[in-house]
Short mmCIF file of C-alpha atoms and ligand atoms in Angstrom, two decimals:
data_model
loop_
_atom_site.label_atom_id
_atom_site.label_comp_id
_atom_site.label_asym_id
_atom_site.label_seq_id
_atom_site.Cartn_x
_atom_site.Cartn_y
_atom_site.Cartn_z
CA UNK H 13 -101.88 17.60 48.72
CA UNK H 14 -102.24 14.01 49.89
CA UNK H 15 -106.01 14.41 50.10
CA UNK H 16 -106.17 15.70 46.53
CA UNK H 17 -104.19 12.70 45.26
CA UNK H 18 -106.38 10.29 47.18
CA UNK H 19 -109.47 12.02 45.82
CA UNK H 20 -108.38 11.44 42.24
CA UNK H 21 -108.50 7.65 41.70
CA UNK H 22 -109.15 8.12 37.97
CA UNK H 23 -105.76 9.78 37.57
CA UNK H 24 -104.04 6.91 39.36
CA UNK H 25 -105.85 4.39 37.19
CA UNK H 26 -104.46 6.20 34.15
CA UNK H 27 -100.95 6.00 35.60
CA UNK H 28 -101.30 2.27 36.33
CA UNK H 29 -102.61 1.66 32.79
CA UNK H 30 -99.52 3.48 31.51
CA UNK H 31 -97.23 1.36 33.68
CA UNK H 32 -99.06 -1.81 32.60
CA UNK H 33 -98.63 -0.88 28.92
CA UNK H 34 -94.87 -0.39 29.31
CA UNK H 35 -93.96 -4.09 28.75
CA UNK H 36 -96.18 -4.12 25.63
CA UNK H 37 -94.36 -1.08 24.26
CA UNK H 38 -91.02 -2.63 25.23
CA UNK H 39 -91.91 -5.56 22.95
CA UNK H 40 -91.80 -3.07 20.05
CA UNK H 41 -88.04 -2.81 20.57
CA UNK H 42 -87.64 -6.44 19.49
CA UNK H 43 -85.63 -8.08 16.73
CA UNK H 44 -88.66 -8.25 14.45
CA UNK H 45 -90.24 -4.85 14.85
CA UNK H 46 -90.88 -2.06 12.36
CA UNK H 47 -90.63 0.30 15.33
CA UNK H 48 -87.02 -0.67 15.92
CA UNK H 49 -85.40 0.57 12.68
CA UNK H 50 -81.83 -0.39 11.77
CA UNK H 51 -81.71 1.44 8.45
CA UNK H 52 -82.98 4.55 6.60
CA UNK H 53 -85.87 2.81 4.83
CA UNK H 54 -87.18 1.26 8.06
CA UNK H 55 -86.66 4.64 9.76
CA UNK H 56 -89.06 6.20 7.26
CA UNK H 57 -91.63 3.47 7.90
CA UNK H 58 -91.28 3.98 11.67
CA UNK H 59 -91.57 7.79 11.40
CA UNK H 60 -94.68 7.50 9.24
CA UNK H 61 -96.22 4.97 11.66
CA UNK H 62 -95.64 7.24 14.65
CA UNK H 63 -96.91 10.41 12.96
CA UNK H 64 -100.06 8.59 11.76
CA UNK H 65 -100.60 6.96 15.17
CA UNK H 66 -100.18 10.17 17.19
CA UNK H 67 -102.31 12.21 14.75
CA UNK H 68 -105.08 9.60 14.72
CA UNK H 69 -104.94 9.39 18.53
CA UNK H 70 -105.22 13.18 18.81
CA UNK H 71 -108.19 13.29 16.42
CA UNK H 72 -109.88 10.43 18.29
CA UNK H 73 -109.49 12.38 21.56
CA UNK H 74 -111.12 15.46 20.01
CA UNK H 75 -114.01 13.38 18.65
CA UNK H 76 -114.58 11.70 22.03
CA UNK H 77 -114.49 15.09 23.75
CA UNK H 78 -117.03 16.56 21.31
CA UNK H 79 -119.28 13.48 21.70
CA UNK H 80 -119.13 13.87 25.49
CA UNK H 81 -120.01 17.54 25.15
CA UNK H 82 -122.91 16.73 22.84
CA UNK H 83 -124.30 14.16 25.29
CA UNK H 84 -123.49 15.57 28.71
CA UNK H 85 -122.64 19.24 27.99
CA UNK H 86 -124.59 22.28 29.08
CA UNK H 87 -127.47 23.48 26.92
CA UNK H 88 -125.35 26.39 25.59
CA UNK H 89 -122.52 24.02 24.50
CA UNK H 90 -124.92 21.67 22.78
CA UNK H 91 -126.49 24.62 20.97
CA UNK H 92 -123.03 25.75 19.83
CA UNK H 93 -122.22 22.26 18.57
CA UNK H 94 -125.45 22.15 16.53
CA UNK H 95 -124.59 25.40 14.81
CA UNK H 96 -124.23 25.04 11.05
CA UNK H 97 -120.78 26.68 10.96
CA UNK H 98 -119.43 24.31 13.61
CA UNK H 99 -120.82 21.25 11.80
CA UNK H 100 -119.29 22.44 8.52
CA UNK H 101 -115.89 23.26 10.08
CA UNK H 102 -115.67 20.01 12.02
CA UNK H 103 -117.23 17.76 9.37
CA UNK H 104 -115.68 19.14 6.17
CA UNK H 105 -112.93 21.74 6.72
CA UNK H 106 -111.08 19.90 9.54
CA UNK H 107 -110.91 16.48 7.76
CA UNK H 108 -109.90 18.07 4.45
CA UNK H 109 -107.08 20.08 6.08
CA UNK H 110 -105.78 17.25 8.32
CA UNK H 111 -105.99 14.52 5.69
CA UNK H 112 -104.29 16.74 3.10
CA UNK H 113 -101.50 17.53 5.56
CA UNK H 114 -101.01 13.84 6.47
CA UNK H 115 -101.17 12.72 2.84
CA UNK H 116 -98.63 15.36 1.78
CA UNK H 117 -96.32 14.31 4.60
CA UNK H 118 -96.55 10.60 3.71
CA UNK H 119 -96.05 11.26 -0.03
CA UNK H 120 -93.04 13.49 0.63
CA UNK H 121 -91.56 10.91 3.01
CA UNK H 122 -92.05 7.87 0.78
CA UNK H 123 -91.00 9.57 -2.47
CA UNK H 124 -87.49 10.23 -1.15
CA UNK H 125 -85.08 8.51 -3.53
CA UNK H 126 -83.42 5.33 -2.31
CA UNK H 127 -79.66 5.41 -1.95
CA UNK H 128 -78.02 4.37 -5.25
CA UNK H 129 -76.72 0.80 -5.44
CA UNK H 130 -72.92 0.65 -5.57
CA UNK H 131 -71.83 -1.00 -8.81
CA UNK H 132 -69.68 -4.04 -8.11
CA UNK H 133 -71.16 -4.52 -4.63
CA UNK H 134 -72.70 -7.76 -3.40
CA UNK H 135 -75.93 -8.92 -5.00
CA UNK H 136 -78.48 -11.10 -3.27
CA UNK H 137 -81.41 -13.03 -4.72
CA UNK H 138 -84.05 -14.64 -2.53
CA UNK H 139 -86.52 -17.29 -3.68
CA UNK H 140 -89.60 -18.08 -1.61
CA UNK H 141 -89.89 -21.86 -1.21
CA UNK H 142 -92.29 -24.19 0.58
CA UNK H 143 -91.73 -22.48 3.89
CA UNK H 144 -88.11 -21.52 3.64
CA UNK H 145 -85.93 -19.01 1.80
CA UNK H 146 -83.37 -19.95 -0.86
CA UNK H 147 -80.69 -17.25 -0.90
CA UNK H 148 -78.11 -16.64 -3.65
CA UNK H 149 -75.10 -14.43 -3.03
CA UNK H 150 -72.89 -12.88 -5.67
CA UNK H 151 -69.99 -10.97 -4.16
CA UNK H 152 -69.52 -8.81 -7.25
CA UNK H 153 -66.01 -10.22 -7.67
CA UNK H 154 -66.87 -13.39 -9.53
CA UNK H 155 -67.73 -15.56 -6.55
CA UNK H 156 -71.23 -16.83 -5.92
CA UNK H 157 -72.86 -19.41 -3.69
CA UNK H 158 -76.20 -20.53 -2.33
CA UNK H 159 -77.40 -20.46 1.26
CA UNK H 160 -80.72 -20.61 3.09
CA UNK H 161 -82.85 -18.73 5.58
CA UNK H 162 -80.24 -16.10 6.33
CA UNK H 163 -79.77 -12.67 4.74
CA UNK H 164 -76.40 -11.14 5.47
CA UNK H 165 -75.56 -7.63 4.32
CA UNK H 166 -72.66 -5.26 4.99
CA UNK H 167 -73.34 -2.24 7.21
CA UNK H 168 -73.48 1.16 5.56
CA UNK H 169 -74.03 0.35 1.93
CA UNK H 170 -77.34 -0.26 0.12
CA UNK H 171 -77.69 -3.82 -1.21
CA UNK H 172 -80.04 -4.83 -3.98
CA UNK H 173 -82.10 -7.92 -3.20
CA UNK H 174 -84.05 -9.59 -6.01
CA UNK H 175 -87.17 -11.44 -4.92
CA UNK H 176 -88.87 -14.31 -6.71
CA UNK H 177 -90.86 -17.39 -5.76
CA UNK H 178 -90.64 -21.05 -6.66
CA UNK H 179 -94.31 -21.73 -6.01
CA UNK H 180 -97.03 -19.46 -4.58
CA UNK H 181 -97.13 -15.86 -3.34
CA UNK H 182 -94.82 -15.08 -0.43
CA UNK H 183 -93.89 -11.69 1.00
CA UNK H 184 -90.38 -10.74 2.04
CA UNK H 185 -90.42 -8.69 5.22
CA UNK H 186 -87.33 -7.69 7.20
CA UNK H 187 -89.08 -5.06 9.35
CA UNK H 188 -85.92 -3.62 10.94
CA UNK H 189 -84.56 -2.76 7.48
CA UNK H 190 -87.43 -2.12 5.07
CA UNK H 191 -91.11 -2.52 4.29
CA UNK H 192 -92.73 -5.66 2.87
CA UNK H 193 -92.43 -6.70 -0.75
CA UNK H 194 -94.40 -9.52 -2.35
CA UNK H 195 -92.72 -12.42 -4.14
CA UNK H 196 -94.95 -13.02 -7.13
CA UNK H 197 -94.89 -16.09 -9.43
CA UNK H 198 -93.38 -15.21 -12.81
CA UNK H 199 -92.03 -11.85 -11.64
CA UNK H 200 -88.88 -10.45 -10.08
CA UNK H 201 -89.30 -7.65 -7.54
CA UNK H 202 -86.34 -5.70 -6.22
CA UNK H 203 -85.91 -4.30 -2.73
CA UNK H 204 -83.00 -2.29 -1.35
CA UNK H 205 -81.72 -3.17 2.10
CA UNK H 206 -79.44 -0.84 3.98
CA UNK H 207 -78.34 -1.22 7.60
CA UNK H 208 -76.86 1.65 9.57
CA UNK H 209 -75.60 -0.50 12.45
CA UNK H 210 -74.39 -4.08 12.84
CA UNK H 211 -76.68 -6.58 14.51
CA UNK H 212 -78.89 -9.64 14.18
CA UNK H 213 -82.61 -9.20 13.61
CA UNK H 214 -85.35 -11.36 12.13
CA UNK H 215 -87.60 -11.40 9.08
CA UNK H 216 -90.83 -13.22 8.34
CA UNK H 217 -93.01 -14.21 5.39
CA UNK H 218 -95.84 -11.69 5.38
CA UNK H 219 -98.22 -13.28 2.87
CA UNK H 220 -100.21 -16.39 3.73
CA UNK H 221 -98.63 -19.18 1.67
CA UNK H 222 -99.99 -22.40 3.18
CA UNK H 223 -100.02 -24.36 6.41
CA UNK H 224 -96.61 -23.48 7.83
CA UNK H 225 -96.60 -19.86 6.63
CA UNK H 226 -96.12 -18.59 10.19
CA UNK H 227 -92.98 -20.76 10.51
CA UNK H 228 -91.35 -19.22 7.43
CA UNK H 229 -88.86 -16.85 9.02
CA UNK H 230 -85.24 -15.89 8.45
CA UNK H 231 -82.32 -14.26 10.20
CA UNK H 232 -81.04 -10.88 9.11
CA UNK H 233 -77.40 -10.15 9.87
CA UNK H 234 -75.76 -6.77 9.28
CA UNK H 235 -71.97 -7.04 9.48
CA UNK H 236 -69.11 -4.51 9.30
CA UNK H 237 -67.73 -4.37 5.75
CA UNK H 238 -64.41 -6.15 6.49
CA UNK H 239 -66.09 -8.99 8.41
CA UNK H 240 -68.65 -9.29 5.61
CA UNK H 241 -65.95 -9.65 2.94
CA UNK H 242 -64.25 -12.31 5.03
CA UNK H 243 -67.58 -14.12 5.51
CA UNK H 244 -68.34 -14.04 1.77
CA UNK H 245 -64.93 -15.58 0.98
CA UNK H 246 -65.44 -18.29 3.60
CA UNK H 247 -68.95 -19.12 2.34
CA UNK H 248 -67.82 -19.30 -1.30
CA UNK H 249 -65.24 -21.96 -0.37
CA UNK H 250 -66.17 -25.60 0.36
CA UNK H 251 -66.43 -26.65 4.03
CA UNK H 252 -63.67 -28.48 5.87
CA UNK H 253 -63.91 -32.27 5.53
CA UNK H 254 -65.24 -34.16 8.56
CA UNK H 255 -62.46 -34.74 11.10
CA UNK H 256 -63.65 -37.13 13.84
CA UNK H 257 -64.75 -40.77 13.26
CA UNK H 258 -68.30 -39.80 14.31
CA UNK H 259 -68.40 -36.94 11.79
CA UNK H 260 -67.05 -39.24 9.06
CA UNK H 261 -69.76 -41.77 9.89
CA UNK H 262 -72.34 -38.97 9.66
CA UNK H 263 -71.00 -37.97 6.25
CA UNK H 264 -71.28 -41.58 5.07
CA UNK H 265 -74.87 -41.85 6.36
CA UNK H 266 -75.74 -38.58 4.61
CA UNK H 267 -74.42 -39.81 1.27
CA UNK H 268 -75.93 -43.30 1.52
CA UNK H 269 -79.45 -42.48 2.68
CA UNK H 270 -80.74 -40.30 -0.12
CA UNK H 271 -79.95 -36.92 1.47
CA UNK H 272 -78.00 -35.70 -1.63
CA UNK H 273 -81.18 -36.22 -3.66
CA UNK H 274 -82.49 -33.00 -2.16
CA UNK H 275 -79.55 -31.20 -0.54
CA UNK H 276 -76.25 -29.89 -1.88
CA UNK H 277 -72.96 -29.84 0.00
CA UNK H 278 -70.27 -28.32 -2.18
CA UNK H 279 -67.06 -30.30 -2.22
CA UNK H 280 -68.76 -33.40 -0.79
CA UNK H 281 -70.45 -34.68 -3.94
CA UNK H 282 -74.00 -33.77 -2.86
CA UNK H 283 -75.83 -31.65 -5.43
CA UNK H 284 -79.59 -31.88 -4.69
CA UNK H 285 -81.65 -28.82 -5.57
CA UNK H 286 -84.96 -29.42 -3.79
CA UNK H 287 -84.08 -28.46 -0.22
CA UNK H 288 -81.70 -25.89 1.25
CA UNK H 289 -78.00 -25.97 0.33
CA UNK H 290 -76.23 -27.36 3.41
CA UNK H 291 -72.65 -26.45 2.47
CA UNK H 292 -72.16 -24.22 5.52
CA UNK H 293 -75.34 -25.07 7.42
CA UNK H 294 -73.50 -25.44 10.76
CA UNK H 295 -72.42 -21.81 10.56
CA UNK H 296 -75.94 -20.43 10.25
CA UNK H 297 -77.70 -18.81 13.17
CA UNK H 298 -80.71 -21.14 13.20
CA UNK H 299 -82.35 -24.12 11.50
CA UNK H 300 -85.67 -24.88 9.82
CA UNK H 301 -86.38 -21.29 8.69
CA UNK H 302 -85.29 -19.50 11.88
CA UNK H 303 -87.44 -21.65 14.14
CA UNK H 304 -84.84 -23.95 15.77
CA UNK H 305 -81.47 -23.26 17.37
CA UNK H 306 -78.44 -24.46 15.42
CA UNK H 307 -76.88 -27.32 17.40
CA UNK H 308 -76.61 -31.12 17.04
CA UNK H 309 -79.78 -31.89 19.09
CA UNK H 310 -81.78 -29.55 16.83
CA UNK H 311 -80.42 -31.31 13.71
CA UNK H 312 -81.49 -34.65 15.19
CA UNK H 313 -84.95 -33.31 16.03
CA UNK H 314 -85.39 -31.87 12.54
CA UNK H 315 -84.31 -35.08 10.76
CA UNK H 316 -86.61 -37.26 12.89
CA UNK H 317 -89.56 -34.95 13.69
CA UNK H 318 -89.59 -32.31 10.95
CA UNK H 319 -93.18 -33.15 10.01
CA UNK H 320 -94.25 -32.39 13.59
CA UNK H 321 -92.13 -29.24 13.73
CA UNK H 322 -93.19 -27.90 10.32
CA UNK H 323 -96.14 -29.99 9.05
CA UNK H 324 -96.40 -30.34 5.28
CA UNK H 325 -92.83 -29.29 4.46
CA UNK H 326 -91.25 -31.14 1.54
CA UNK H 327 -88.78 -33.18 3.62
CA UNK H 328 -89.97 -36.65 4.65
CA UNK H 329 -89.51 -37.61 8.29
CA UNK H 330 -86.54 -39.91 8.70
CA UNK H 331 -87.41 -42.46 11.36
CA UNK H 332 -84.95 -44.99 9.92
CA UNK H 333 -81.92 -43.89 11.95
CA UNK H 334 -80.86 -45.22 15.32
CA UNK H 335 -79.99 -42.73 18.08
CA UNK H 336 -76.27 -43.12 17.45
CA UNK H 337 -76.73 -42.70 13.69
CA UNK H 338 -78.77 -39.55 14.32
CA UNK H 339 -76.01 -38.26 16.59
CA UNK H 340 -73.38 -38.96 13.91
CA UNK H 341 -75.44 -37.23 11.18
CA UNK H 342 -76.04 -34.25 13.47
CA UNK H 343 -72.36 -34.01 14.38
CA UNK H 344 -71.44 -34.04 10.69
CA UNK H 345 -73.97 -31.36 9.71
CA UNK H 346 -73.16 -29.15 12.71
CA UNK H 347 -69.47 -28.99 11.77
CA UNK H 348 -70.22 -27.80 8.20
CA UNK H 349 -69.06 -24.24 8.82
CU1 CUA A 25 -94.31 -17.80 2.61
CU2 CUA A 25 -96.15 -17.06 3.90
#
């Protein structure tokens, strides 16, 4: 037994390749993977991917085997391979049958009707901007508000998301929930998102849209229905006013240094429309289009170094603040929850 194992190094190499590939496959279970579905639409994409991958792998194996036979096989095998019937079966019949089967499977899978949208449910619109996502929520009960870089949906029910762009082509891709859909100038596309379990995953712009395209990401949060309702109500209301002297100083700096020219903070007298609405920015999961953590140091970094962090974005770098002013501004923004 031992001798046989030792005499088969090729087999062991195969095993070690398999073990080595395990971490790579584990990466597929990530927060931004089409192979880690959190909803029925993404499940269909994942099933199709696996069926296509396994079928193609199987066919590739057969082709390699036949090539090996044709090159190294015995005379009789090579003669058999050259036979007209074998060439016809392998070259015409086999591809026609397999491709027809795979095509039928994919058409049947993708033509399944999407779950109907519940009338009166929340509506979401997303606008592709110069490397961030403007998000409008309408809770279906007369309340609406604007947010940025975060798509929150309730678990269990399909939500309609309308996609447009403010400038060039972008592509909305939340791989754990659905396939990609382009955001096209002058057009509104509609995608349905449905999550079957709560959790935080990540989405990404999937169409090259300029220098910082790769840094145009967003968080996707699926919440239980009751928590979602509570969140919607909280977001539709203005934030609490700044409490500490440092936060009040930050608020003053914000209002006096041109920030309201681009950013809105409901209830604070800031109504800019160019950059993201900051009304509840401190309550978001990340900053800068899901590329920075959400804490006061990250606010300070973004205000001072945003052109290094995301070159070419529409916000100028603000080098005018002292360290303590930056800290005050960051404290103010971080408490906007
Ligand atoms: Cu937006 Cu790429």
